[in-house]
Amino acid sequence: MKDDIQRVQAIEERQVTDAWQRVESWLRRYAPATREALRPGAGEEEIEALQQTLGVRIPAGLKALWRQCAGVYRMPGTEFLLDQGGLMPFDAVATVYRLKMTRQKREQEKERDHDDEFLFWRAAWIPFCSLDVDHMSGLCLNAETGRLLTWSRYYGHDVAYESLTTYLEEMADILEAPALAVGHEPGLLNGTLVWGRPRAPEDAALWRPFTGGAEQPPAPDVDFEALVRQVRDTGERVCLDAGGGQAAVLFPAAELAELDELAGGLGRLPSADDDGTLVPAPVEVGDFIGHTHIGGGGKTFTKDGEAVAILLTTVEVERLEERAAIARQSRMSPEQAAAFEEFLARQPSGPDA
């Protein structure tokens, strides 16, 4: 009997690991910004400590997933799982579980725990996926049945998938063959995987459905070390193309700082000391150090602690320059402002102008 259980667990571990590696391989090829949001896998001691904290046996499949990736950093591209979920880091798993169990205890005191219609939480339910950044809803794994259930701040926990293996294999299948999608289709936005066209107009304009096949080029392999050195040595911007349109701009740090100050501090110029618990640890980029921005798709590259170049998306650049232009005009004399308005009116308004 024990051998049978171990055999089943070994099969589950292998299936989950294989499915996750298919997903991560796809991210590495087509959505590197999302791939960068993945935390490293957890060690056995970390998983055991979380199991002790929860007080419930963690199934073999979920352990296998966490050995591959122990959640995501708080940055763009984190809600990339099927159904637009994000893999929760261990601290979030423990916090949500504790809050849910506390709420369930209060419900028991109301003598409502006997009614499954009002069941709030079971000890065997392990949250692992959040459908929003505030961890207000998501998916949990029933450690007793292996099924995935939805969860939120309210009652009602519907079965979403028969198993963690089913969930990950379905995601991997859709990424590899997008025609299989029956809900939101996978798409790419500034190097991140986004399911379905975003609601924000500026993001929707940049989002492209992933069609697969030979016509879908892999994400470009950008030599940031060479580009940062070019920006440092020339003092000029470098525009990065993402197959069909400019996607980002690499600024000299001094120019962007001046532009940002003029625009009223709207640009994101994070220091080199951003909290490494929220974003990936700084990484070496040749002679430079790259720091991923919190809350956006950009990066800051430093040398000896000093900012050298900053990467921003074109949407961020357009907003920044628009505010800076307004600020410049407000400081002009009436004659200068009128001449500036006339100059702007003579500029081409579109790509075909």
Tab-separated table of C-alpha atoms in Angstrom, residues 25-250:
chain	number	residue	atom	x	y	z
A	25	SER	CA	10.469	27.258	-21.459
A	26	TRP	CA	7.747	29.158	-23.331
A	27	LEU	CA	8.179	32.192	-21.086
A	28	ARG	CA	11.926	32.168	-21.570
A	29	ARG	CA	11.460	32.161	-25.363
A	30	TYR	CA	8.530	34.548	-25.820
A	31	ALA	CA	7.886	36.475	-22.568
A	32	PRO	CA	11.231	37.162	-20.836
A	33	ALA	CA	9.783	39.936	-18.645
A	34	THR	CA	7.338	37.466	-17.123
A	35	ARG	CA	10.096	34.884	-16.779
A	36	GLU	CA	12.076	37.455	-14.796
A	37	ALA	CA	9.191	37.778	-12.342
A	38	LEU	CA	9.579	34.163	-11.194
A	39	ARG	CA	11.220	33.530	-7.854
A	40	PRO	CA	13.734	30.682	-7.594
A	41	GLY	CA	12.529	27.285	-6.460
A	42	ALA	CA	12.317	26.568	-2.742
A	43	GLY	CA	14.511	24.095	-0.893
A	44	GLU	CA	13.181	21.195	1.150
A	45	GLU	CA	13.768	23.076	4.420
A	46	GLU	CA	11.718	26.051	3.214
A	47	ILE	CA	8.844	23.823	2.114
A	48	GLU	CA	8.956	21.899	5.385
A	49	ALA	CA	8.905	25.175	7.357
A	50	LEU	CA	5.827	26.333	5.433
A	51	GLN	CA	4.165	22.971	6.056
A	52	GLN	CA	4.788	23.371	9.769
A	53	THR	CA	3.377	26.902	9.657
A	54	LEU	CA	0.205	25.768	7.909
A	55	GLY	CA	-0.138	22.620	9.973
A	56	VAL	CA	-1.351	20.624	6.981
A	57	ARG	CA	0.343	18.109	4.707
A	58	ILE	CA	1.381	19.714	1.432
A	59	PRO	CA	0.630	17.345	-1.494
A	60	ALA	CA	3.496	16.039	-3.604
A	61	GLY	CA	2.413	17.957	-6.721
A	62	LEU	CA	2.385	21.328	-4.985
A	63	LYS	CA	5.781	20.598	-3.434
A	64	ALA	CA	7.080	19.779	-6.919
A	65	LEU	CA	5.773	23.093	-8.258
A	66	TRP	CA	7.348	25.057	-5.430
A	67	ARG	CA	10.671	23.309	-5.987
A	68	GLN	CA	10.577	24.805	-9.475
A	69	CYS	CA	9.260	28.250	-8.515
A	70	ALA	CA	8.409	29.565	-5.049
A	71	GLY	CA	6.056	32.323	-6.187
A	72	VAL	CA	6.563	35.558	-8.101
A	73	TYR	CA	8.025	38.967	-7.358
A	74	ARG	CA	5.721	41.995	-7.116
A	75	MET	CA	6.279	43.417	-10.586
A	76	PRO	CA	4.607	43.459	-14.026
A	77	GLY	CA	3.919	40.128	-15.622
A	78	THR	CA	3.035	38.295	-12.395
A	79	GLU	CA	-0.609	37.482	-13.246
A	80	PHE	CA	0.434	35.138	-16.055
A	81	LEU	CA	-1.057	31.808	-14.996
A	82	LEU	CA	-4.148	30.434	-16.676
A	83	ASP	CA	-7.190	32.518	-15.605
A	84	GLN	CA	-4.793	35.433	-15.055
A	85	GLY	CA	-3.471	34.236	-11.728
A	86	GLY	CA	-0.165	34.826	-10.003
A	87	LEU	CA	1.818	32.196	-8.115
A	88	MET	CA	1.865	33.361	-4.491
A	89	PRO	CA	5.139	33.642	-2.532
A	90	PHE	CA	5.333	31.684	0.714
A	91	ASP	CA	4.671	34.655	2.991
A	92	ALA	CA	1.426	35.392	1.127
A	93	VAL	CA	0.384	31.725	1.285
A	94	ALA	CA	0.860	31.704	5.062
A	95	THR	CA	-0.885	35.052	5.568
A	96	VAL	CA	-3.959	34.181	3.494
A	97	TYR	CA	-4.225	30.742	5.111
A	98	ARG	CA	-4.030	32.207	8.604
A	99	LEU	CA	-6.686	34.837	7.823
A	100	LYS	CA	-8.996	32.231	6.312
A	101	MET	CA	-8.659	29.883	9.284
A	102	THR	CA	-9.288	32.753	11.702
A	103	ARG	CA	-12.443	33.666	9.792
A	104	GLN	CA	-13.558	30.017	9.795
A	105	LYS	CA	-13.156	29.885	13.565
A	106	ARG	CA	-15.446	32.887	13.900
A	107	GLU	CA	-17.970	31.191	11.646
A	108	GLN	CA	-17.847	28.061	13.807
A	109	GLU	CA	-18.645	30.181	16.827
A	110	LYS	CA	-21.779	31.250	14.975
A	111	GLU	CA	-22.653	27.552	14.634
A	112	ARG	CA	-22.786	27.812	10.857
A	113	ASP	CA	-19.911	25.449	10.091
A	114	HIS	CA	-22.311	22.504	9.793
A	115	ASP	CA	-23.827	24.029	6.659
A	116	ASP	CA	-21.590	23.518	3.592
A	117	GLU	CA	-23.398	26.377	1.861
A	118	PHE	CA	-21.798	28.752	4.345
A	119	LEU	CA	-18.507	26.910	4.783
A	120	PHE	CA	-15.796	29.531	4.694
A	121	TRP	CA	-12.589	27.499	4.841
A	122	ARG	CA	-11.250	24.029	5.509
A	123	ALA	CA	-7.866	23.246	7.029
A	124	ALA	CA	-6.993	21.128	3.963
A	125	TRP	CA	-7.345	24.060	1.555
A	126	ILE	CA	-3.949	25.535	0.632
A	127	PRO	CA	-3.989	28.847	-1.281
A	128	PHE	CA	-1.262	29.009	-3.923
A	129	CYS	CA	-2.564	31.247	-6.709
A	130	SER	CA	-3.886	34.824	-6.437
A	131	LEU	CA	-6.081	36.408	-9.100
A	132	ASP	CA	-5.212	39.941	-7.964
A	133	VAL	CA	-2.241	41.717	-6.437
A	134	ASP	CA	-4.028	42.216	-3.101
A	135	HIS	CA	-4.609	38.473	-2.589
A	136	MET	CA	-8.381	38.873	-2.331
A	137	SER	CA	-9.228	35.891	-4.540
A	138	GLY	CA	-7.534	33.012	-6.274
A	139	LEU	CA	-7.142	29.246	-6.393
A	140	CYS	CA	-6.428	26.822	-3.571
A	141	LEU	CA	-5.490	23.151	-3.590
A	142	ASN	CA	-7.614	20.765	-1.559
A	143	ALA	CA	-4.962	18.577	0.050
A	144	GLU	CA	-7.530	15.822	0.645
A	145	THR	CA	-8.977	15.527	-2.880
A	146	GLY	CA	-6.274	17.109	-5.055
A	147	ARG	CA	-8.817	19.393	-6.710
A	148	LEU	CA	-8.318	23.113	-7.290
A	149	LEU	CA	-11.008	25.378	-5.849
A	150	THR	CA	-11.705	29.059	-6.277
A	151	TRP	CA	-11.501	31.261	-3.183
A	152	SER	CA	-12.340	34.869	-2.365
A	153	ARG	CA	-13.288	36.998	0.615
A	154	TYR	CA	-16.815	35.549	0.417
A	155	TYR	CA	-18.422	32.118	0.643
A	156	GLY	CA	-18.530	29.733	-2.276
A	157	HIS	CA	-15.645	27.550	-3.380
A	158	ASP	CA	-16.280	26.062	-6.794
A	159	VAL	CA	-14.182	23.319	-8.315
A	160	ALA	CA	-12.048	24.984	-10.994
A	161	TYR	CA	-9.784	22.088	-12.067
A	162	GLU	CA	-9.580	18.419	-11.205
A	163	SER	CA	-5.925	18.682	-10.224
A	164	LEU	CA	-2.839	20.851	-10.243
A	165	THR	CA	-1.481	18.675	-13.037
A	166	THR	CA	-4.588	19.343	-15.146
A	167	TYR	CA	-4.276	23.072	-14.562
A	168	LEU	CA	-0.618	23.334	-15.547
A	169	GLU	CA	-0.884	20.913	-18.470
A	170	GLU	CA	-3.836	22.832	-19.897
A	171	MET	CA	-1.867	26.079	-19.675
A	172	ALA	CA	1.179	24.521	-21.329
A	173	ASP	CA	-0.984	23.013	-24.079
A	174	ILE	CA	-2.614	26.375	-24.872
A	175	LEU	CA	0.710	28.195	-24.973
A	176	GLU	CA	2.122	25.625	-27.353
A	177	ALA	CA	-1.086	25.462	-29.435
A	178	PRO	CA	-3.063	28.741	-28.948
A	179	ALA	CA	-5.990	27.436	-31.007
A	180	LEU	CA	-6.902	25.266	-27.998
A	181	ALA	CA	-7.893	28.337	-25.947
A	182	VAL	CA	-11.618	28.454	-25.180
A	183	GLY	CA	-11.470	31.521	-22.924
A	184	HIS	CA	-8.967	34.349	-22.896
A	185	GLU	CA	-6.293	33.843	-25.541
A	186	PRO	CA	-2.609	34.245	-24.662
A	187	GLY	CA	-0.929	37.433	-25.824
A	188	LEU	CA	2.250	39.463	-25.391
A	189	LEU	CA	2.662	42.953	-23.947
A	190	ASN	CA	6.165	44.406	-23.566
A	191	GLY	CA	7.649	40.990	-22.996
A	192	THR	CA	4.957	39.791	-20.563
A	193	LEU	CA	2.313	37.098	-20.982
A	194	VAL	CA	-1.177	38.612	-20.731
A	195	TRP	CA	-4.343	36.546	-21.213
A	196	GLY	CA	-6.858	38.502	-23.282
A	197	ARG	CA	-6.720	42.080	-24.534
A	198	PRO	CA	-6.095	44.515	-21.637
A	199	ARG	CA	-8.792	47.027	-20.755
A	200	ALA	CA	-6.432	50.009	-20.541
A	201	PRO	CA	-6.306	51.607	-24.021
A	202	GLU	CA	-2.554	52.215	-23.921
A	203	ASP	CA	-1.911	48.557	-23.056
A	204	ALA	CA	-4.484	47.275	-25.522
A	205	ALA	CA	-2.688	49.127	-28.311
A	206	LEU	CA	0.555	47.283	-27.551
A	207	TRP	CA	-0.908	43.853	-26.778
A	208	ARG	CA	-0.618	41.250	-29.520
A	209	PRO	CA	-2.309	37.819	-29.512
A	210	PHE	CA	0.095	34.920	-29.559
A	211	THR	CA	-0.616	32.831	-32.639
A	212	GLY	CA	2.296	30.423	-32.455
A	213	GLY	CA	3.991	28.865	-35.426
A	214	ALA	CA	6.907	30.103	-37.472
A	215	GLU	CA	5.349	33.537	-37.967
A	216	GLN	CA	5.579	34.277	-34.235
A	217	PRO	CA	9.151	35.424	-33.599
A	218	PRO	CA	10.751	34.724	-30.240
A	219	ALA	CA	11.405	37.606	-27.873
A	220	PRO	CA	14.460	39.523	-29.019
A	221	ASP	CA	17.701	38.780	-27.221
A	222	VAL	CA	18.820	42.291	-26.309
A	223	ASP	CA	22.476	42.967	-25.508
A	224	PHE	CA	21.795	45.479	-22.734
A	225	GLU	CA	25.457	45.755	-21.759
A	226	ALA	CA	26.365	47.110	-25.208
A	227	LEU	CA	23.332	49.406	-25.321
A	228	VAL	CA	23.944	50.843	-21.846
A	229	ARG	CA	27.585	51.460	-22.749
A	230	GLN	CA	26.435	53.212	-25.944
A	231	VAL	CA	24.069	55.451	-23.996
A	232	ARG	CA	26.770	56.256	-21.455
A	233	ASP	CA	29.387	57.081	-24.072
A	234	THR	CA	27.186	59.072	-26.478
A	235	GLY	CA	24.701	60.643	-24.082
A	236	GLU	CA	21.941	59.803	-26.557
A	237	ARG	CA	18.782	57.741	-26.258
A	238	VAL	CA	18.488	54.273	-27.777
A	239	CYS	CA	15.109	53.008	-29.041
A	240	LEU	CA	14.370	49.295	-28.738
A	241	ASP	CA	12.166	47.692	-31.362
A	242	ALA	CA	9.898	44.763	-30.500
A	243	GLY	CA	8.963	43.435	-33.890
A	244	GLY	CA	6.580	45.841	-35.558
A	245	GLY	CA	6.939	48.873	-33.348
A	246	GLN	CA	9.123	50.729	-30.904
A	247	ALA	CA	8.527	49.199	-27.476
A	248	ALA	CA	10.964	50.939	-25.125
A	249	VAL	CA	13.526	53.718	-24.822
A	250	LEU	CA	16.865	53.552	-23.007
